[in-house]
mmCIF file with all atom_site columns, C-alpha atoms in Angstrom:
data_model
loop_
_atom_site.group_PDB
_atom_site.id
_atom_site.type_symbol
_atom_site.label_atom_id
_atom_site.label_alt_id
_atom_site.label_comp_id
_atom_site.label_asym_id
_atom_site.label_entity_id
_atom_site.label_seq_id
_atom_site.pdbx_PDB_ins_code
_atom_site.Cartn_x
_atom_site.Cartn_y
_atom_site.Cartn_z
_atom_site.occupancy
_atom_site.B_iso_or_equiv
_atom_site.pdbx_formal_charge
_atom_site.auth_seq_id
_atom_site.auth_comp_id
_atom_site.auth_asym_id
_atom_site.auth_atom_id
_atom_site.pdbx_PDB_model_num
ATOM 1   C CA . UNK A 1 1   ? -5.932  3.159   0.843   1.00 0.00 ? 919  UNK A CA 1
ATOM 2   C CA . UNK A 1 2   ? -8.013  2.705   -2.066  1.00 0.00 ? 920  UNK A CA 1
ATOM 3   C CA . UNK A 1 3   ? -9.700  -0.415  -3.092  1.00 0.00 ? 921  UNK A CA 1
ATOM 4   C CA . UNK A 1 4   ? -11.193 -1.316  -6.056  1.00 0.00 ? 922  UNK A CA 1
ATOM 5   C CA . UNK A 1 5   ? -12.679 -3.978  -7.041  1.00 0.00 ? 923  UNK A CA 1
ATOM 6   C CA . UNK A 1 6   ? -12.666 -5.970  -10.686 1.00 0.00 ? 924  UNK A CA 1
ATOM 7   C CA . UNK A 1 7   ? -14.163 -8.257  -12.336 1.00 0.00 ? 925  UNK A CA 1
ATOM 8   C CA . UNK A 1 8   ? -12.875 -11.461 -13.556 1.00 0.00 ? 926  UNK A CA 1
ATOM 9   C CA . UNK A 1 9   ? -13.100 -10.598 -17.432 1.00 0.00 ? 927  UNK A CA 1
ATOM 10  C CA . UNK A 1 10  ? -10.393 -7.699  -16.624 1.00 0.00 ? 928  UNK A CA 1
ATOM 11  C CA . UNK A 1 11  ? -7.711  -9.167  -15.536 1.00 0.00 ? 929  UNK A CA 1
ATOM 12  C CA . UNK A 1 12  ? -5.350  -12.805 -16.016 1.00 0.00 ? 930  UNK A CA 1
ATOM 13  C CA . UNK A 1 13  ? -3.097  -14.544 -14.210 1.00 0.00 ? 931  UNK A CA 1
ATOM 14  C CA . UNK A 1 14  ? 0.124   -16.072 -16.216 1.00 0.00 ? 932  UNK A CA 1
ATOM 15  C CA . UNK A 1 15  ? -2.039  -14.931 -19.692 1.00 0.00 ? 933  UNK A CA 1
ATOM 16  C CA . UNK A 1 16  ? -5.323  -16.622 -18.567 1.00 0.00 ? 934  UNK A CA 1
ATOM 17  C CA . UNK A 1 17  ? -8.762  -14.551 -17.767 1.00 0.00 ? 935  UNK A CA 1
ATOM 18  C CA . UNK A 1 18  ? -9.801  -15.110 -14.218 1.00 0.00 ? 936  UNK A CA 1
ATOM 19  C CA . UNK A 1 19  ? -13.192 -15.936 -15.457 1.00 0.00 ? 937  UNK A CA 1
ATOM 20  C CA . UNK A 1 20  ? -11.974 -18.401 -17.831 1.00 0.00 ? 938  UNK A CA 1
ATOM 21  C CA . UNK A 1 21  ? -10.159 -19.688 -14.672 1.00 0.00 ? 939  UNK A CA 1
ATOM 22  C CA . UNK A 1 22  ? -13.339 -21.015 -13.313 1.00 0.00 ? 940  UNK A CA 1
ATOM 23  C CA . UNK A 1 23  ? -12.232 -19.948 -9.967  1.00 0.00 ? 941  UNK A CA 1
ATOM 24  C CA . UNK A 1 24  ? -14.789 -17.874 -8.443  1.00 0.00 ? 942  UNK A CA 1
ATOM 25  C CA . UNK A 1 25  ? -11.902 -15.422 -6.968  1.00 0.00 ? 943  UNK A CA 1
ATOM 26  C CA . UNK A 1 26  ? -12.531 -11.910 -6.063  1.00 0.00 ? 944  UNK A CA 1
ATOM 27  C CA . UNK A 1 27  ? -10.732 -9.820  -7.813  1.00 0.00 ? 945  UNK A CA 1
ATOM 28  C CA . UNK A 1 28  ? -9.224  -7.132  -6.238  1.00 0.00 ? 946  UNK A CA 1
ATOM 29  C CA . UNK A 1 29  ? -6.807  -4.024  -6.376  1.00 0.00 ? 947  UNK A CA 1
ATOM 30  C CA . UNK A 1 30  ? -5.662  -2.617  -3.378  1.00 0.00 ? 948  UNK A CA 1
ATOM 31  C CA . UNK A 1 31  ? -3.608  1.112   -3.556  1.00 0.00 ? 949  UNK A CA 1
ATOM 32  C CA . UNK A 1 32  ? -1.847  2.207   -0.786  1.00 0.00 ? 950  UNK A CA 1
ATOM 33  C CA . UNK A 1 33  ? -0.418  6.144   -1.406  1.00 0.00 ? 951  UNK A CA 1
ATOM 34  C CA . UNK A 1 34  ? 1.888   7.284   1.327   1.00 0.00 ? 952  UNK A CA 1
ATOM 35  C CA . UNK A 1 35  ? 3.915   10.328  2.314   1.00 0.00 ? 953  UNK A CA 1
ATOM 36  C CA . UNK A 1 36  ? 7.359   10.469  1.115   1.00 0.00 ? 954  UNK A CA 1
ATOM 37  C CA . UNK A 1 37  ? 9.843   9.049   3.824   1.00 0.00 ? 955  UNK A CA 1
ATOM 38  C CA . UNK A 1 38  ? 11.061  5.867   5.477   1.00 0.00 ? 956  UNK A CA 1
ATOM 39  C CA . UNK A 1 39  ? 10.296  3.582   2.928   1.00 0.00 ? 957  UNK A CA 1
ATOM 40  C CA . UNK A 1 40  ? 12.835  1.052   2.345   1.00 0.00 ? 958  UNK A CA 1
ATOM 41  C CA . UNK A 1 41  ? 12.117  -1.869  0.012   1.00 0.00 ? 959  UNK A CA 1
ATOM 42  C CA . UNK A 1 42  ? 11.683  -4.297  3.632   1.00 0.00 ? 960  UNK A CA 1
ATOM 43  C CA . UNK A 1 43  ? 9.486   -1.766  5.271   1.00 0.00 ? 961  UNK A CA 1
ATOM 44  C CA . UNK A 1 44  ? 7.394   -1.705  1.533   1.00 0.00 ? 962  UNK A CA 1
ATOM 45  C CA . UNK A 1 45  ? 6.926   -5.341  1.849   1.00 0.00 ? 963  UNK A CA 1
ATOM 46  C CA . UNK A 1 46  ? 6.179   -5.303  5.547   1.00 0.00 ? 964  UNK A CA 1
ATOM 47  C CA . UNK A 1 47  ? 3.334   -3.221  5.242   1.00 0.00 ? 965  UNK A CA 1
ATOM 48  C CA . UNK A 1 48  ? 2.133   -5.288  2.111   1.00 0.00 ? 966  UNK A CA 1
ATOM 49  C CA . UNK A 1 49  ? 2.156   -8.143  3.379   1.00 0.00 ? 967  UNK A CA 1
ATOM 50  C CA . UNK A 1 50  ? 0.295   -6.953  6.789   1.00 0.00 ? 968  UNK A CA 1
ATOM 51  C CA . UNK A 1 51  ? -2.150  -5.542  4.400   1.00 0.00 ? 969  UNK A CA 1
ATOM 52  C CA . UNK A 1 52  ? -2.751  -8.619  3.018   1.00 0.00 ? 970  UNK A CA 1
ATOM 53  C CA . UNK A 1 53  ? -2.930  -11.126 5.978   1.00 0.00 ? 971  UNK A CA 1
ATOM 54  C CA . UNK A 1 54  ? -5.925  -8.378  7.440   1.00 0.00 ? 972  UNK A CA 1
ATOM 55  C CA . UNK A 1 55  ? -7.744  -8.051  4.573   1.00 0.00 ? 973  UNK A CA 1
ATOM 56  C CA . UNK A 1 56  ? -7.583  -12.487 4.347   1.00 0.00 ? 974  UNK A CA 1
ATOM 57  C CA . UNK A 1 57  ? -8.116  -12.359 8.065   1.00 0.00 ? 975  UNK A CA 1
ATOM 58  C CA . UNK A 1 58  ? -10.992 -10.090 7.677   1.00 0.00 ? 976  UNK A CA 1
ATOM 59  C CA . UNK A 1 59  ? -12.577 -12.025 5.031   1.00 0.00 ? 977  UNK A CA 1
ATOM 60  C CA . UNK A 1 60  ? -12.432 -15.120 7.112   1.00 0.00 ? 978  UNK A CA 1
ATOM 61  C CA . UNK A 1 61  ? -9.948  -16.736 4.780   1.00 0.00 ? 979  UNK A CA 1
ATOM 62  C CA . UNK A 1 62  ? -6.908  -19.017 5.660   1.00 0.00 ? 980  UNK A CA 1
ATOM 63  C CA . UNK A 1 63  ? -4.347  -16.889 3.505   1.00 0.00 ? 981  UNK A CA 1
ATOM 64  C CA . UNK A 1 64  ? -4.605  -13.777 0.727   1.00 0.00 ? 982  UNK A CA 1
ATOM 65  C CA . UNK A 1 65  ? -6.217  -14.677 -2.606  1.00 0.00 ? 983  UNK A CA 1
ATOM 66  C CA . UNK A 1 66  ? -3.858  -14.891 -5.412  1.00 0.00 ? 984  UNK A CA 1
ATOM 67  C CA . UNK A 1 67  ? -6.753  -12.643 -6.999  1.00 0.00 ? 985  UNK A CA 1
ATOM 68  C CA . UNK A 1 68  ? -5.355  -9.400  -4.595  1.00 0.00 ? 986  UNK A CA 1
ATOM 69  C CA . UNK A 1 69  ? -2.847  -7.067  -5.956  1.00 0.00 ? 987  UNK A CA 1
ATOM 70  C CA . UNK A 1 70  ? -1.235  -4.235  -4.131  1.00 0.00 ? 988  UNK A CA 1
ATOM 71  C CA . UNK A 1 71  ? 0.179   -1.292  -5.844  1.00 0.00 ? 989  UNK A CA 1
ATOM 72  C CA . UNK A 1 72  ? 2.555   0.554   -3.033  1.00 0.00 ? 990  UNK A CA 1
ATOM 73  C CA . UNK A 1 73  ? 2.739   4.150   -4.129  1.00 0.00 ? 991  UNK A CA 1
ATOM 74  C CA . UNK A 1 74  ? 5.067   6.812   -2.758  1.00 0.00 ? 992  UNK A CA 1
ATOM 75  C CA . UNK A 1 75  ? 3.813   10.231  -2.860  1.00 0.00 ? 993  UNK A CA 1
ATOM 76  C CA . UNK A 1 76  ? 6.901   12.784  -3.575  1.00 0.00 ? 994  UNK A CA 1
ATOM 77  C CA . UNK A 1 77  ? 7.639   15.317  -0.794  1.00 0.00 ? 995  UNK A CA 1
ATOM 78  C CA . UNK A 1 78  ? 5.452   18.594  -1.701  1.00 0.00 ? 996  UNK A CA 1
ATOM 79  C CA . UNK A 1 79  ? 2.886   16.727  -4.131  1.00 0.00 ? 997  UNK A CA 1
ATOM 80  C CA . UNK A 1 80  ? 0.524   16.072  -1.302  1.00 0.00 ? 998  UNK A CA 1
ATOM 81  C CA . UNK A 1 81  ? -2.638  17.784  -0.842  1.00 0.00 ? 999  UNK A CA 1
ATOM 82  C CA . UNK A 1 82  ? -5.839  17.736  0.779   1.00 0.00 ? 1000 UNK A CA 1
ATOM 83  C CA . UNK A 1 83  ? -8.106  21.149  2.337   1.00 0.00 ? 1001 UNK A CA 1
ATOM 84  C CA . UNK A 1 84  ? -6.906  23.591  -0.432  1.00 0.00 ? 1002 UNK A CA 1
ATOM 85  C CA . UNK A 1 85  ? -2.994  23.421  0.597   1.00 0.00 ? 1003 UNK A CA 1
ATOM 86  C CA . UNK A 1 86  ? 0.286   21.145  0.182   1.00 0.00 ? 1004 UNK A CA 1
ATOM 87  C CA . UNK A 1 87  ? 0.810   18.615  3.149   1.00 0.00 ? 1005 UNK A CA 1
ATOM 88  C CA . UNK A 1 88  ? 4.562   18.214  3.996   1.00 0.00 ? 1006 UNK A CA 1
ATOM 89  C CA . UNK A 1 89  ? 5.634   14.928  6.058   1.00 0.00 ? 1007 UNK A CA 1
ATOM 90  C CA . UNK A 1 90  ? 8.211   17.414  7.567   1.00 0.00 ? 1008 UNK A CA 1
ATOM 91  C CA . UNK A 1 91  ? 5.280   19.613  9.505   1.00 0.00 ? 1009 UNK A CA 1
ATOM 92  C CA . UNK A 1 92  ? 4.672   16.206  11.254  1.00 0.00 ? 1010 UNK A CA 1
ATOM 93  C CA . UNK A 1 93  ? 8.053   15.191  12.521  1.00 0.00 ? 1011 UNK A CA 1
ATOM 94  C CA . UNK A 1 94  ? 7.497   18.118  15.088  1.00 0.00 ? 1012 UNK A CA 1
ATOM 95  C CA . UNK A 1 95  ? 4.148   16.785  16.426  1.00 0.00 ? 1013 UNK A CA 1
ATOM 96  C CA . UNK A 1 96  ? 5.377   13.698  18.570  1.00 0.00 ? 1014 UNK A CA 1
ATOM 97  C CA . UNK A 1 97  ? 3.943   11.792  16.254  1.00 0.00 ? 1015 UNK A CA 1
ATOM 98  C CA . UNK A 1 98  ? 7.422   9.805   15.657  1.00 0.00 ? 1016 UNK A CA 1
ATOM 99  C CA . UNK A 1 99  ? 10.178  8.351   17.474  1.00 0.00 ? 1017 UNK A CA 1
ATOM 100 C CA . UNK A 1 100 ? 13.215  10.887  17.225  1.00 0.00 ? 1018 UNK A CA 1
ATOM 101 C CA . UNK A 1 101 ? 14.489  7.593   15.757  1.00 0.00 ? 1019 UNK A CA 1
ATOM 102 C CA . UNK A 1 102 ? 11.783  7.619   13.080  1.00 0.00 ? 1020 UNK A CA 1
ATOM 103 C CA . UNK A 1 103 ? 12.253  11.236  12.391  1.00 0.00 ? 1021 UNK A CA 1
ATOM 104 C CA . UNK A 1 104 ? 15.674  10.984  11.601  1.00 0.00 ? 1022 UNK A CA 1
ATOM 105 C CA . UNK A 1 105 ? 14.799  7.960   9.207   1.00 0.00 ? 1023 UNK A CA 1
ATOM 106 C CA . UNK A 1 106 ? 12.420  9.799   7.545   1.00 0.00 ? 1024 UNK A CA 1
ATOM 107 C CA . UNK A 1 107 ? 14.624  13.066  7.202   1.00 0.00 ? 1025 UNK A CA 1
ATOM 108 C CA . UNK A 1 108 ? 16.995  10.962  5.598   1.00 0.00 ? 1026 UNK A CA 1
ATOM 109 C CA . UNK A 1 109 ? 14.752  9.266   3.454   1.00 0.00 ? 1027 UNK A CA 1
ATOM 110 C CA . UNK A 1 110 ? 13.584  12.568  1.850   1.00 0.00 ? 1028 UNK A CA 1
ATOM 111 C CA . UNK A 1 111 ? 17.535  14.175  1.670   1.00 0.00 ? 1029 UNK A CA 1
ATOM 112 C CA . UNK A 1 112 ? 15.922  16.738  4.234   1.00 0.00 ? 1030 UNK A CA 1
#
C-alpha cells in the first residue's frame, strides 16, 4: 500500500475544490497494488472497504472520510519485481501459504 496524501487545492468533489469546501477534510489517496490472482469484483470491494473502516478506525473516526480514495490495482502475472528478479504469485501457491482452495482460485484467476 501506498498512501499519499493531498492537499485540498488538488482535488474536488462533484466539481467543487475541497478547500473551497470549507471542510477541513484530509485528503487522501490510498493505492493498493496486488499480485495477479483471486480478485473478483466482491473480493476488490471487500478488501476496500476493510481498508477503509481501519484506516477511520485508526484515526479515531466514526466512518471513512468522503475525502479517501482507493485506487485497487492489479499487478499482471510476470510484471512484479522487487531484489533484482520477477516475483511470480505461482512460486507461492507451493509454500502453504494458501488454502488448496485458494490456490485453485488463484490458478484460475491467472488462466494458469
Amino acid at each position: 500500500m501506498h498512501f499519499v496524501e493531498r492537499e485540498p487545492v488538488m482535488m474536488a468533489i462533484g466539481g467543487r475544490l475541497l478547500s473551497d469546501a470549507g471542510q477541513g477534510l484530509d485528503v487522501m489517496v490510498i493505492d493498493v497494488a496486488v499480485m495477479d490472482g483471486d480478485w473478483r469484483r466482491e473480493v476488490r470491494a471487500e478488501v476496500i472497504e476493510r481498508i477503509l473502516a481501519a484506516l477511520a478506525r485508526a484515526c479515531g473516526l466514526p466512518e471513512p472520510s468522503p475525502a479517501w480514495w482507493v485506487d485497487f490495482r492489479v499487478i499482471e502475472e510476470g510484471s512484479w519485481a522487487a531484489g533484482g528478479g520477477v516475483l511470480s504469485v505461482l512460486s507461492l501457491l507451493e509454500s502453504g501459504v494458501f488454502t488448496e482452495e485458494k490456490a485453485k482460485a488463484i490458478r484460475a484467476g491467472i488462466g494458469a
